[in-house]
N, CA, C and O atoms as CSV, one atom per row, in Angstrom:
chain,resi,resn,atom,element,x,y,z
A,1,VAL,N,N,-9.562,-5.260,-19.810
A,1,VAL,CA,C,-10.061,-4.214,-20.230
A,1,VAL,C,C,-9.807,-2.789,-19.544
A,1,VAL,O,O,-9.429,-1.797,-20.166
A,2,THR,N,N,-10.086,-2.836,-18.085
A,2,THR,CA,C,-9.675,-1.624,-17.536
A,2,THR,C,C,-8.753,-0.738,-17.869
A,2,THR,O,O,-8.897,0.450,-18.158
A,3,LEU,N,N,-7.616,-1.505,-17.802
A,3,LEU,CA,C,-5.870,-0.756,-17.954
A,3,LEU,C,C,-6.193,-0.697,-19.199
A,3,LEU,O,O,-5.446,0.277,-19.290
A,4,LYS,N,N,-6.673,-0.833,-20.455
A,4,LYS,CA,C,-6.838,-0.534,-21.845
A,4,LYS,C,C,-7.584,0.936,-21.679
A,4,LYS,O,O,-7.119,1.957,-22.183
A,5,LEU,N,N,-8.719,0.905,-20.956
A,5,LEU,CA,C,-9.145,2.045,-20.996
A,5,LEU,C,C,-8.528,3.128,-19.697
A,5,LEU,O,O,-9.191,4.141,-19.471
A,6,VAL,N,N,-7.261,2.869,-18.876
A,6,VAL,CA,C,-6.693,3.350,-18.255
A,6,VAL,C,C,-5.994,4.294,-19.111
A,6,VAL,O,O,-5.968,5.525,-19.112
A,7,ALA,N,N,-5.343,3.278,-19.954
A,7,ALA,CA,C,-3.994,3.881,-20.810
A,7,ALA,C,C,-4.718,4.779,-21.798
A,7,ALA,O,O,-3.944,5.496,-22.432
A,8,GLN,N,N,-5.916,4.914,-22.072
A,8,GLN,CA,C,-6.410,5.601,-22.988
A,8,GLN,C,C,-7.184,7.099,-22.687
A,8,GLN,O,O,-7.418,8.053,-23.429
A,9,TRP,N,N,-7.482,6.831,-21.165
A,9,TRP,CA,C,-8.428,8.283,-20.755
A,9,TRP,C,C,-8.043,8.409,-19.454
A,9,TRP,O,O,-8.253,9.532,-18.994
A,10,ALA,N,N,-7.546,7.616,-18.709
A,10,ALA,CA,C,-7.295,8.134,-17.136
A,10,ALA,C,C,-5.878,8.698,-16.973
A,10,ALA,O,O,-4.923,8.361,-17.672
A,11,ASN,N,N,-5.843,9.599,-15.970
A,11,ASN,CA,C,-4.708,9.936,-15.265
A,11,ASN,C,C,-4.125,9.211,-13.931
A,11,ASN,O,O,-3.165,9.565,-13.247
A,12,ALA,N,N,-4.752,8.397,-13.808
A,12,ALA,CA,C,-4.387,7.748,-12.555
A,12,ALA,C,C,-5.050,6.324,-12.377
A,12,ALA,O,O,-6.187,6.175,-12.825
A,13,CYS,N,N,-4.402,5.248,-11.738
A,13,CYS,CA,C,-5.182,3.943,-11.427
A,13,CYS,C,C,-4.939,3.657,-10.115
A,13,CYS,O,O,-4.095,4.350,-9.547
A,14,ASN,N,N,-5.560,2.678,-9.428
A,14,ASN,CA,C,-5.449,2.626,-8.179
A,14,ASN,C,C,-5.339,0.839,-8.349
A,14,ASN,O,O,-6.295,0.269,-8.876
A,15,ILE,N,N,-4.115,0.006,-7.869
A,15,ILE,CA,C,-3.981,-1.246,-8.208
A,15,ILE,C,C,-3.950,-1.824,-6.658
A,15,ILE,O,O,-3.501,-1.122,-5.752
A,16,PHE,N,N,-4.542,-3.367,-6.384
A,16,PHE,CA,C,-4.043,-3.540,-5.138
A,16,PHE,C,C,-3.511,-5.238,-5.368
A,16,PHE,O,O,-4.170,-6.124,-5.912
A,17,GLY,N,N,-2.495,-5.325,-4.932
A,17,GLY,CA,C,-1.773,-6.724,-5.071
A,17,GLY,C,C,-0.743,-6.671,-4.130
A,17,GLY,O,O,-0.622,-5.723,-3.354
A,18,ASP,N,N,0.167,-7.840,-4.159
A,18,ASP,CA,C,1.432,-8.117,-4.189
A,18,ASP,C,C,2.468,-7.678,-4.868
A,18,ASP,O,O,2.108,-7.131,-5.910
A,19,PRO,N,N,3.577,-7.691,-4.714
A,19,PRO,CA,C,4.630,-6.965,-5.871
A,19,PRO,C,C,4.122,-7.653,-7.171
A,19,PRO,O,O,3.518,-7.116,-8.100
A,20,GLU,N,N,4.514,-9.026,-7.032
A,20,GLU,CA,C,4.372,-9.428,-8.205
A,20,GLU,C,C,3.117,-9.090,-8.979
A,20,GLU,O,O,3.174,-8.861,-10.187
A,21,THR,N,N,2.128,-9.060,-8.382
A,21,THR,CA,C,0.540,-8.620,-8.982
A,21,THR,C,C,0.977,-7.302,-9.697
A,21,THR,O,O,0.834,-7.164,-10.912
A,22,LEU,N,N,1.370,-6.601,-9.110
A,22,LEU,CA,C,1.652,-5.100,-9.168
A,22,LEU,C,C,2.373,-4.824,-10.640
A,22,LEU,O,O,1.989,-4.071,-11.535
A,23,ARG,N,N,3.627,-5.743,-10.595
A,23,ARG,CA,C,4.554,-5.601,-11.846
A,23,ARG,C,C,3.990,-6.266,-12.661
A,23,ARG,O,O,4.545,-6.244,-13.760
A,24,HIS,N,N,2.965,-6.957,-12.584
A,24,HIS,CA,C,2.371,-7.470,-13.840
A,24,HIS,C,C,1.542,-6.688,-14.274
A,24,HIS,O,O,1.959,-6.234,-15.340
A,25,LYS,N,N,0.135,-6.102,-13.885
A,25,LYS,CA,C,-0.441,-5.375,-13.783
A,25,LYS,C,C,0.177,-4.369,-14.556
A,25,LYS,O,O,-0.260,-4.283,-15.704
A,26,PHE,N,N,1.401,-3.300,-14.126
A,26,PHE,CA,C,1.824,-2.607,-14.532
A,26,PHE,C,C,2.484,-2.605,-15.913
A,26,PHE,O,O,2.508,-1.705,-16.752
A,27,GLY,N,N,3.059,-3.943,-15.945
A,27,GLY,CA,C,3.634,-4.033,-17.709
A,27,GLY,C,C,2.395,-4.079,-18.566
A,27,GLY,O,O,2.514,-3.616,-19.700
A,28,VAL,N,N,0.974,-4.668,-18.127
A,28,VAL,CA,C,0.271,-4.884,-19.134
A,28,VAL,C,C,-0.133,-3.253,-19.441
A,28,VAL,O,O,-0.307,-2.917,-20.613
A,29,LEU,N,N,-0.281,-2.219,-18.305
A,29,LEU,CA,C,-0.808,-0.831,-18.605
A,29,LEU,C,C,0.526,-0.404,-19.458
A,29,LEU,O,O,0.283,-0.193,-20.646
A,30,ARG,N,N,1.841,-0.247,-19.074
A,30,ARG,CA,C,2.775,-0.047,-20.041
A,30,ARG,C,C,2.823,-0.360,-21.600
A,30,ARG,O,O,3.208,0.496,-22.396
A,31,GLU,N,N,2.425,-1.591,-21.986
A,31,GLU,CA,C,2.261,-2.259,-22.934
A,31,GLU,C,C,0.600,-1.518,-23.799
A,31,GLU,O,O,0.475,-1.327,-25.008
A,32,HIS,N,N,-0.280,-1.287,-22.901
A,32,HIS,CA,C,-1.170,-0.306,-23.602
A,32,HIS,C,C,-1.007,0.746,-23.882
A,32,HIS,O,O,-1.611,1.293,-24.805
A,33,CYS,N,N,0.033,1.416,-23.005
A,33,CYS,CA,C,0.365,2.913,-23.344
A,33,CYS,C,C,0.988,2.860,-24.491
A,33,CYS,O,O,0.646,3.570,-25.437
A,34,GLU,N,N,1.992,2.001,-24.547
A,34,GLU,CA,C,2.994,2.117,-25.838
A,34,GLU,C,C,2.109,1.921,-26.928
A,34,GLU,O,O,2.290,2.752,-27.818
A,35,THR,N,N,1.113,1.005,-27.177
A,35,THR,CA,C,0.296,0.597,-28.323
A,35,THR,C,C,-0.663,2.237,-28.874
A,35,THR,O,O,-1.136,2.541,-29.969
A,36,LEU,N,N,-0.637,2.834,-27.817
A,36,LEU,CA,C,-1.601,4.367,-27.892
A,36,LEU,C,C,-0.420,5.367,-28.144
A,36,LEU,O,O,-0.629,6.545,-28.436
A,37,GLY,N,N,0.361,5.032,-28.063
A,37,GLY,CA,C,1.875,6.414,-28.085
A,37,GLY,C,C,1.461,7.215,-26.997
A,37,GLY,O,O,1.644,8.404,-27.258
A,38,ARG,N,N,0.832,6.967,-25.553
A,38,ARG,CA,C,0.748,7.680,-24.328
A,38,ARG,C,C,1.961,7.527,-23.589
A,38,ARG,O,O,2.352,6.405,-23.267
A,39,PRO,N,N,2.446,8.330,-23.362
A,39,PRO,CA,C,3.607,8.289,-22.057
A,39,PRO,C,C,3.297,7.272,-20.624
A,39,PRO,O,O,3.043,8.063,-19.716
A,40,TYR,N,N,3.239,6.121,-20.203
A,40,TYR,CA,C,3.407,5.563,-19.439
A,40,TYR,C,C,3.569,6.390,-18.269
A,40,TYR,O,O,2.547,6.514,-17.594
A,41,ASP,N,N,4.529,6.944,-17.891
A,41,ASP,CA,C,4.878,7.843,-16.494
A,41,ASP,C,C,3.793,8.874,-16.462
A,41,ASP,O,O,4.135,9.678,-15.595
A,42,GLU,N,N,2.739,9.214,-16.944
A,42,GLU,CA,C,2.095,10.538,-17.252
A,42,GLU,C,C,1.014,9.818,-16.386
A,42,GLU,O,O,0.186,10.666,-16.051
A,43,ILE,N,N,0.621,8.302,-15.780
A,43,ILE,CA,C,-0.296,7.879,-15.182
A,43,ILE,C,C,0.116,7.767,-13.731
A,43,ILE,O,O,1.059,7.101,-13.305
A,44,ILE,N,N,-0.757,8.544,-13.002
A,44,ILE,CA,C,-0.163,7.994,-11.315
A,44,ILE,C,C,-0.659,6.328,-11.413
A,44,ILE,O,O,-1.583,5.779,-12.014
A,45,ARG,N,N,0.315,5.876,-10.613
A,45,ARG,CA,C,-0.204,4.325,-10.347
A,45,ARG,C,C,0.000,4.167,-8.760
A,45,ARG,O,O,1.100,4.057,-8.219
A,46,SER,N,N,-1.086,4.172,-8.185
A,46,SER,CA,C,-1.238,4.203,-6.681
A,46,SER,C,C,-1.739,2.463,-6.272
A,46,SER,O,O,-2.308,1.643,-6.994
A,47,SER,N,N,-1.370,2.364,-5.156
A,47,SER,CA,C,-1.819,1.502,-4.359
A,47,SER,C,C,-2.324,1.771,-2.938
A,47,SER,O,O,-1.963,2.799,-2.366
A,48,ASN,N,N,-3.294,0.733,-2.230
A,48,ASN,CA,C,-3.450,1.208,-1.076
A,48,ASN,C,C,-2.931,0.004,0.197
A,48,ASN,O,O,-2.941,-1.181,-0.134
A,49,LEU,N,N,-2.645,0.250,1.125
A,49,LEU,CA,C,-2.185,-0.419,2.436
A,49,LEU,C,C,-2.761,0.082,3.306
A,49,LEU,O,O,-3.061,1.268,3.439
A,50,ASN,N,N,-3.056,-1.196,4.284
A,50,ASN,CA,C,-3.430,-1.032,5.942
A,50,ASN,C,C,-2.277,-1.188,6.391
A,50,ASN,O,O,-1.461,-1.894,5.798
A,51,VAL,N,N,-2.013,-0.589,7.465
A,51,VAL,CA,C,-0.395,-0.268,8.262
A,51,VAL,C,C,-0.897,-0.321,9.403
A,51,VAL,O,O,-1.922,0.320,9.637
A,52,ILE,N,N,-0.265,-1.129,10.415
A,52,ILE,CA,C,-0.599,-1.441,11.890
A,52,ILE,C,C,1.277,-1.476,12.519
A,52,ILE,O,O,1.975,-2.484,12.620
A,53,LEU,N,N,1.594,-0.332,12.779
A,53,LEU,CA,C,2.882,-0.287,12.933
A,53,LEU,C,C,3.232,-0.654,14.671
A,53,LEU,O,O,2.574,-0.167,15.590
A,54,LEU,N,N,4.221,-1.460,14.833
A,54,LEU,CA,C,4.271,-2.398,15.975
A,54,LEU,C,C,6.052,-1.355,16.527
A,54,LEU,O,O,7.063,-1.081,15.879
A,55,LYS,N,N,5.738,-1.141,17.632
A,55,LYS,CA,C,6.755,-0.715,18.590
A,55,LYS,C,C,7.493,-1.789,19.089
A,55,LYS,O,O,6.961,-2.842,19.441
A,56,PRO,N,N,9.054,-1.509,19.153
A,56,PRO,CA,C,9.888,-2.473,19.482
A,56,PRO,C,C,9.375,-3.204,20.820
A,56,PRO,O,O,8.987,-2.732,21.889
A,57,GLY,N,N,9.517,-4.556,20.362
A,57,GLY,CA,C,8.905,-5.223,21.838
A,57,GLY,C,C,7.829,-5.864,21.786
A,57,GLY,O,O,7.656,-7.016,22.183
A,58,ASP,N,N,6.690,-4.830,21.070
A,58,ASP,CA,C,5.554,-5.392,20.862
A,58,ASP,C,C,4.893,-6.688,20.381
A,58,ASP,O,O,5.049,-6.920,19.182
A,59,ASP,N,N,4.166,-7.600,21.110
A,59,ASP,CA,C,3.519,-8.609,20.451
A,59,ASP,C,C,2.582,-8.455,19.715
A,59,ASP,O,O,1.605,-7.869,20.181
A,60,PRO,N,N,2.553,-8.861,18.500
A,60,PRO,CA,C,1.454,-8.263,17.390
A,60,PRO,C,C,-0.112,-8.852,17.758
A,60,PRO,O,O,-1.159,-8.353,17.345
A,61,VAL,N,N,-0.003,-9.900,18.537
A,61,VAL,CA,C,-1.356,-10.224,18.674
A,61,VAL,C,C,-1.978,-9.422,19.758
A,61,VAL,O,O,-3.200,-9.294,19.684
A,62,ALA,N,N,-1.435,-8.925,20.634
A,62,ALA,CA,C,-1.441,-8.063,21.454
A,62,ALA,C,C,-1.830,-6.691,21.115
A,62,ALA,O,O,-2.607,-5.997,21.770
A,63,ALA,N,N,-1.321,-6.413,20.212
A,63,ALA,CA,C,-0.730,-4.896,19.768
A,63,ALA,C,C,-1.856,-4.699,18.960
A,63,ALA,O,O,-2.341,-3.578,18.806
A,64,THR,N,N,-2.288,-5.665,18.455
A,64,THR,CA,C,-3.940,-5.586,17.083
A,64,THR,C,C,-5.412,-6.043,18.001
A,64,THR,O,O,-6.544,-6.315,17.601
A,65,GLU,N,N,-4.854,-5.990,19.312
A,65,GLU,CA,C,-6.272,-6.378,19.892
A,65,GLU,C,C,-7.949,-5.639,19.772
A,65,GLU,O,O,-9.002,-6.255,19.608
A,66,LYS,N,N,-7.751,-4.109,19.917
A,66,LYS,CA,C,-8.364,-3.266,19.768
A,66,LYS,C,C,-8.980,-3.352,18.239
A,66,LYS,O,O,-10.199,-3.449,18.096
A,67,THR,N,N,-8.222,-3.319,17.271
A,67,THR,CA,C,-8.277,-3.433,16.072
A,67,THR,C,C,-9.048,-4.571,15.545
A,67,THR,O,O,-10.008,-4.426,14.789
A,68,ARG,N,N,-8.588,-5.760,15.979
A,68,ARG,CA,C,-9.361,-6.978,15.853
A,68,ARG,C,C,-10.893,-6.591,16.315
A,68,ARG,O,O,-11.964,-6.441,15.727
A,69,ALA,N,N,-10.447,-6.511,17.642
A,69,ALA,CA,C,-11.788,-6.510,18.330
A,69,ALA,C,C,-13.164,-5.642,17.429
A,69,ALA,O,O,-14.284,-6.110,17.223
A,70,ALA,N,N,-12.774,-4.611,17.111
A,70,ALA,CA,C,-13.521,-3.706,16.194
A,70,ALA,C,C,-13.754,-4.009,14.887
A,70,ALA,O,O,-14.585,-3.347,14.265
A,71,LEU,N,N,-13.117,-4.961,14.332
A,71,LEU,CA,C,-13.477,-5.620,12.854
A,71,LEU,C,C,-13.788,-6.696,13.284
A,71,LEU,O,O,-14.264,-7.364,12.366
A,72,GLY,N,N,-13.767,-7.364,14.447
A,72,GLY,CA,C,-14.336,-9.026,14.432
A,72,GLY,C,C,-13.629,-10.108,13.626
A,72,GLY,O,O,-14.122,-11.092,13.075
A,73,MET,N,N,-12.244,-9.666,13.685
A,73,MET,CA,C,-11.347,-10.659,12.983
A,73,MET,C,C,-10.407,-11.165,13.828
A,73,MET,O,O,-10.133,-10.624,14.899
A,74,SER,N,N,-9.719,-12.496,13.296
A,74,SER,CA,C,-8.623,-13.160,14.338
A,74,SER,C,C,-7.251,-12.412,13.889
A,74,SER,O,O,-7.340,-11.888,12.779
A,75,PHE,N,N,-6.275,-12.296,14.399
A,75,PHE,CA,C,-5.169,-11.937,14.129
A,75,PHE,C,C,-4.541,-12.705,12.468
A,75,PHE,O,O,-3.795,-12.093,11.703
A,76,ASP,N,N,-4.973,-13.880,12.261
A,76,ASP,CA,C,-4.766,-14.439,11.088
A,76,ASP,C,C,-5.788,-13.470,10.137
A,76,ASP,O,O,-5.234,-12.791,9.272
A,77,ASP,N,N,-6.534,-13.429,10.206
A,77,ASP,CA,C,-7.403,-12.749,9.124
A,77,ASP,C,C,-6.929,-11.068,9.044
A,77,ASP,O,O,-6.784,-10.544,7.940
A,78,LEU,N,N,-6.764,-10.488,9.994
A,78,LEU,CA,C,-5.903,-9.225,9.877
A,78,LEU,C,C,-5.337,-8.963,9.541
A,78,LEU,O,O,-5.304,-7.874,8.967
A,79,SER,N,N,-4.095,-10.061,9.667
A,79,SER,CA,C,-2.540,-9.977,8.841
A,79,SER,C,C,-2.734,-10.123,7.502
A,79,SER,O,O,-1.790,-9.692,6.840
A,80,ARG,N,N,-3.762,-10.650,6.790
A,80,ARG,CA,C,-4.266,-11.032,5.273
A,80,ARG,C,C,-4.778,-9.838,4.937
A,80,ARG,O,O,-5.032,-9.922,3.735
A,81,MET,N,N,-5.095,-8.684,5.362
A,81,MET,CA,C,-5.140,-7.628,5.064
A,81,MET,C,C,-4.569,-6.246,5.320
A,81,MET,O,O,-4.983,-5.229,4.764
A,82,ALA,N,N,-3.451,-6.300,6.327
A,82,ALA,CA,C,-2.789,-5.230,6.750
A,82,ALA,C,C,-1.352,-5.925,6.714
A,82,ALA,O,O,-1.106,-7.123,6.852
A,83,LEU,N,N,-0.477,-4.888,6.496
A,83,LEU,CA,C,1.052,-4.684,6.883
A,83,LEU,C,C,1.189,-4.735,8.706
A,83,LEU,O,O,1.001,-3.770,9.448
A,84,ILE,N,N,1.499,-5.896,9.057
A,84,ILE,CA,C,1.928,-5.904,10.752
A,84,ILE,C,C,3.009,-5.890,11.039
A,84,ILE,O,O,3.506,-7.009,10.910
A,85,GLY,N,N,4.038,-4.770,11.570
A,85,GLY,CA,C,5.345,-4.770,11.709
A,85,GLY,C,C,5.970,-3.739,12.352
A,85,GLY,O,O,5.182,-2.935,12.850
A,86,PRO,N,N,7.401,-3.445,12.539
A,86,PRO,CA,C,7.940,-2.639,13.415
A,86,PRO,C,C,8.424,-1.961,12.062
A,86,PRO,O,O,8.490,-2.582,11.001
A,87,PRO,N,N,8.792,-0.472,12.230
A,87,PRO,CA,C,9.177,0.510,10.933
A,87,PRO,C,C,10.214,0.131,9.507
A,87,PRO,O,O,10.260,0.572,8.358
A,88,ALA,N,N,11.123,-1.107,10.409
A,88,ALA,CA,C,11.813,-1.554,9.620
A,88,ALA,C,C,11.023,-2.304,8.404
A,88,ALA,O,O,10.930,-1.955,7.227
A,89,GLU,N,N,10.561,-3.286,8.972
A,89,GLU,CA,C,9.779,-4.715,7.935
A,89,GLU,C,C,8.809,-3.804,7.368
A,89,GLU,O,O,8.968,-3.763,6.148
A,90,ILE,N,N,7.676,-2.905,7.844
A,90,ILE,CA,C,6.689,-1.933,6.842
A,90,ILE,C,C,7.922,-1.128,5.980
A,90,ILE,O,O,7.623,-0.740,4.850
A,91,GLY,N,N,8.782,-0.965,6.295
A,91,GLY,CA,C,9.344,-0.184,5.329
A,91,GLY,C,C,9.914,-0.663,4.219
A,91,GLY,O,O,10.238,0.001,3.234
A,92,GLU,N,N,10.047,-1.892,4.384
A,92,GLU,CA,C,10.813,-2.846,3.034
A,92,GLU,C,C,9.444,-3.303,2.404
A,92,GLU,O,O,9.438,-3.428,1.180
A,93,ARG,N,N,8.257,-3.574,3.113
A,93,ARG,CA,C,7.157,-3.762,2.427
A,93,ARG,C,C,6.852,-2.966,1.234
A,93,ARG,O,O,6.580,-3.328,0.089
A,94,VAL,N,N,6.970,-1.670,1.818
A,94,VAL,CA,C,6.335,-0.497,0.951
A,94,VAL,C,C,7.372,-0.022,0.086
A,94,VAL,O,O,6.988,0.779,-0.766
A,95,GLN,N,N,8.464,-0.282,0.087
A,95,GLN,CA,C,9.316,-0.518,-0.839
A,95,GLN,C,C,9.390,-1.231,-2.093
A,95,GLN,O,O,9.779,-0.984,-3.234
A,96,SER,N,N,8.838,-2.275,-1.428
A,96,SER,CA,C,8.789,-3.714,-2.594
A,96,SER,C,C,7.547,-3.380,-3.741
A,96,SER,O,O,7.635,-3.741,-4.914
A,97,ILE,N,N,6.391,-2.631,-3.187
A,97,ILE,CA,C,5.550,-1.969,-3.821
A,97,ILE,C,C,5.895,-1.187,-4.941
A,97,ILE,O,O,5.412,-1.285,-6.069
A,98,VAL,N,N,7.021,-0.174,-4.439
A,98,VAL,CA,C,7.225,1.118,-5.055
A,98,VAL,C,C,8.283,0.401,-6.286
A,98,VAL,O,O,8.229,0.928,-7.397
A,99,ASP,N,N,9.150,-0.680,-6.111
A,99,ASP,CA,C,10.320,-1.332,-6.764
A,99,ASP,C,C,9.420,-1.947,-7.804
A,99,ASP,O,O,9.861,-2.278,-8.905
A,100,ALA,N,N,8.042,-2.114,-7.425
A,100,ALA,CA,C,6.990,-2.603,-8.297
A,100,ALA,C,C,6.356,-1.796,-9.630
A,100,ALA,O,O,5.894,-2.195,-10.699
A,101,GLY,N,N,6.538,-0.620,-9.110
A,101,GLY,CA,C,5.747,0.534,-10.173
A,101,GLY,C,C,5.039,1.600,-9.342
A,101,GLY,O,O,4.918,2.717,-9.844
A,102,VAL,N,N,4.569,1.369,-8.144
A,102,VAL,CA,C,3.602,2.511,-7.318
A,102,VAL,C,C,4.425,3.561,-7.627
A,102,VAL,O,O,5.622,3.406,-7.872
A,103,ASN,N,N,3.816,4.711,-7.633
A,103,ASN,CA,C,4.196,6.192,-7.306
A,103,ASN,C,C,3.845,6.959,-6.347
A,103,ASN,O,O,4.372,8.008,-5.978
A,104,TYR,N,N,2.678,6.265,-5.824
A,104,TYR,CA,C,2.101,7.070,-5.269
A,104,TYR,C,C,1.116,5.932,-4.022
A,104,TYR,O,O,0.094,5.354,-4.391
A,105,VAL,N,N,1.657,5.800,-2.621
A,105,VAL,CA,C,1.018,5.313,-1.879
A,105,VAL,C,C,0.133,5.374,-0.941
A,105,VAL,O,O,0.626,5.935,0.038
A,106,ILE,N,N,-1.386,4.934,-0.703
A,106,ILE,CA,C,-2.251,5.523,-0.080
A,106,ILE,C,C,-2.000,4.652,1.028
A,106,ILE,O,O,-1.544,3.534,0.788
A,107,VAL,N,N,-2.241,5.017,2.251
A,107,VAL,CA,C,-1.698,4.371,3.932
A,107,VAL,C,C,-2.944,4.518,4.724
A,107,VAL,O,O,-3.447,5.616,4.960
A,108,TYR,N,N,-3.411,3.426,5.115
A,108,TYR,CA,C,-4.641,3.370,6.112
A,108,TYR,C,C,-4.262,2.663,7.364
A,108,TYR,O,O,-3.784,1.530,7.418
A,109,PHE,N,N,-4.603,3.683,8.665
A,109,PHE,CA,C,-3.568,3.537,9.757
A,109,PHE,C,C,-5.286,2.944,10.652
A,109,PHE,O,O,-5.995,3.886,11.008
A,110,PRO,N,N,-5.754,1.730,10.908
A,110,PRO,CA,C,-6.827,1.580,11.917
A,110,PRO,C,C,-6.542,1.995,12.728
A,110,PRO,O,O,-5.351,1.967,13.040
A,111,ARG,N,N,-7.704,2.751,13.693
A,111,ARG,CA,C,-8.011,3.395,14.618
A,111,ARG,C,C,-7.376,4.710,14.940
A,111,ARG,O,O,-7.411,5.306,16.016
A,112,ILE,N,N,-6.780,5.067,13.805
A,112,ILE,CA,C,-6.244,6.778,13.658
A,112,ILE,C,C,-6.895,7.558,14.025
A,112,ILE,O,O,-6.198,8.500,14.403
A,113,VAL,N,N,-8.293,7.813,14.197
A,113,VAL,CA,C,-9.059,8.680,14.949
A,113,VAL,C,C,-8.479,8.710,16.410
A,113,VAL,O,O,-7.871,9.689,16.842
A,114,TYR,N,N,-8.663,7.799,16.995
A,114,TYR,CA,C,-8.197,7.639,18.473
A,114,TYR,C,C,-7.067,7.699,18.760
A,114,TYR,O,O,-6.912,7.993,19.946
A,115,ASP,N,N,-5.944,7.516,18.073
A,115,ASP,CA,C,-4.293,7.467,18.290
A,115,ASP,C,C,-3.376,8.196,16.665
A,115,ASP,O,O,-3.387,7.660,15.557
A,116,HIS,N,N,-2.863,9.157,16.940
A,116,HIS,CA,C,-2.249,9.882,15.724
A,116,HIS,C,C,-0.941,9.196,15.755
A,116,HIS,O,O,-0.479,9.000,14.631
A,117,GLU,N,N,-0.119,8.719,16.884
A,117,GLU,CA,C,0.884,8.400,16.832
A,117,GLU,C,C,1.866,7.489,16.066
A,117,GLU,O,O,3.076,7.428,15.852
A,118,PRO,N,N,0.570,6.707,15.712
A,118,PRO,CA,C,1.411,5.514,14.440
A,118,PRO,C,C,1.493,6.626,12.963
A,118,PRO,O,O,2.469,6.608,12.214
A,119,MET,N,N,0.496,7.387,12.784
A,119,MET,CA,C,0.826,8.040,11.627
A,119,MET,C,C,2.235,8.578,11.287
A,119,MET,O,O,2.987,8.385,10.331
A,120,HIS,N,N,2.349,9.571,12.787
A,120,HIS,CA,C,3.850,10.126,12.913
A,120,HIS,C,C,4.836,9.352,12.673
A,120,HIS,O,O,5.790,9.479,11.906
A,121,ARG,N,N,4.417,8.199,13.679
A,121,ARG,CA,C,5.821,7.390,13.312
A,121,ARG,C,C,6.042,7.130,11.828
A,121,ARG,O,O,7.122,7.327,11.270
A,122,PHE,N,N,4.918,6.662,11.212
A,122,PHE,CA,C,5.159,6.233,9.887
A,122,PHE,C,C,5.853,7.588,9.107
A,122,PHE,O,O,6.597,7.501,8.130
A,123,ALA,N,N,5.525,8.582,9.623
A,123,ALA,CA,C,6.295,9.893,8.586
A,123,ALA,C,C,7.849,10.142,9.086
A,123,ALA,O,O,8.706,10.770,8.465
A,124,GLU,N,N,7.959,9.650,10.056
A,124,GLU,CA,C,9.222,9.816,10.631
A,124,GLU,C,C,10.398,8.736,10.351
A,124,GLU,O,O,11.552,8.980,9.997
A,125,GLU,N,N,9.626,7.114,10.677
A,125,GLU,CA,C,10.641,6.142,10.557
A,125,GLU,C,C,10.611,5.544,9.585
A,125,GLU,O,O,11.478,4.676,9.483
A,126,VAL,N,N,9.419,5.745,8.183
A,126,VAL,CA,C,8.983,4.893,7.206
A,126,VAL,C,C,9.452,5.842,6.011
A,126,VAL,O,O,10.304,5.647,5.144
A,127,ILE,N,N,8.846,6.635,6.186
A,127,ILE,CA,C,8.872,7.584,4.470
A,127,ILE,C,C,9.930,7.617,4.334
A,127,ILE,O,O,10.281,7.088,3.280
A,128,PRO,N,N,11.003,8.161,5.151
A,128,PRO,CA,C,12.370,8.888,4.802
A,128,PRO,C,C,13.284,7.758,4.234
A,128,PRO,O,O,14.341,8.019,3.659
A,129,ASN,N,N,12.683,6.103,4.485
A,129,ASN,CA,C,14.095,5.481,3.949
A,129,ASN,C,C,13.070,4.724,2.672
A,129,ASN,O,O,13.414,3.614,2.265
A,130,ILE,N,N,12.017,5.287,2.179
A,130,ILE,CA,C,11.429,4.640,1.087
A,130,ILE,C,C,12.742,5.680,-0.048
A,130,ILE,O,O,13.103,6.808,0.288
A,131,THR,N,N,13.251,4.978,-1.339
A,131,THR,CA,C,13.705,5.686,-2.304
A,131,THR,C,C,12.784,5.696,-3.475
A,131,THR,O,O,13.079,6.333,-4.487
């Protein structure tokens, strides 16, 4: 029902999920748009990601310790809700959602208020490689 309403009235939608889920939901949205005679590409299709950008040689468990402590999570719990990895790996994962139909990515960086470096590294090392 929501995607039908998006097709009829909205300028944007934010969908969360893996690439397969996104492909499916955007396919449903496209069908609704076609039925209504609305251009599908007129709708901003966003998704949000939590990103923990690792440096070369970082141990993922150690590198996420402060974030996990603040959230009260194990590494496994955090890795289910966030992309954790080096720039190349994060870039591949972002590219996979772009390939699935996302044209606007909202990125959250845990603890960014304390350290802006991950955001700058993302801008320099990940974004330029997304097509």
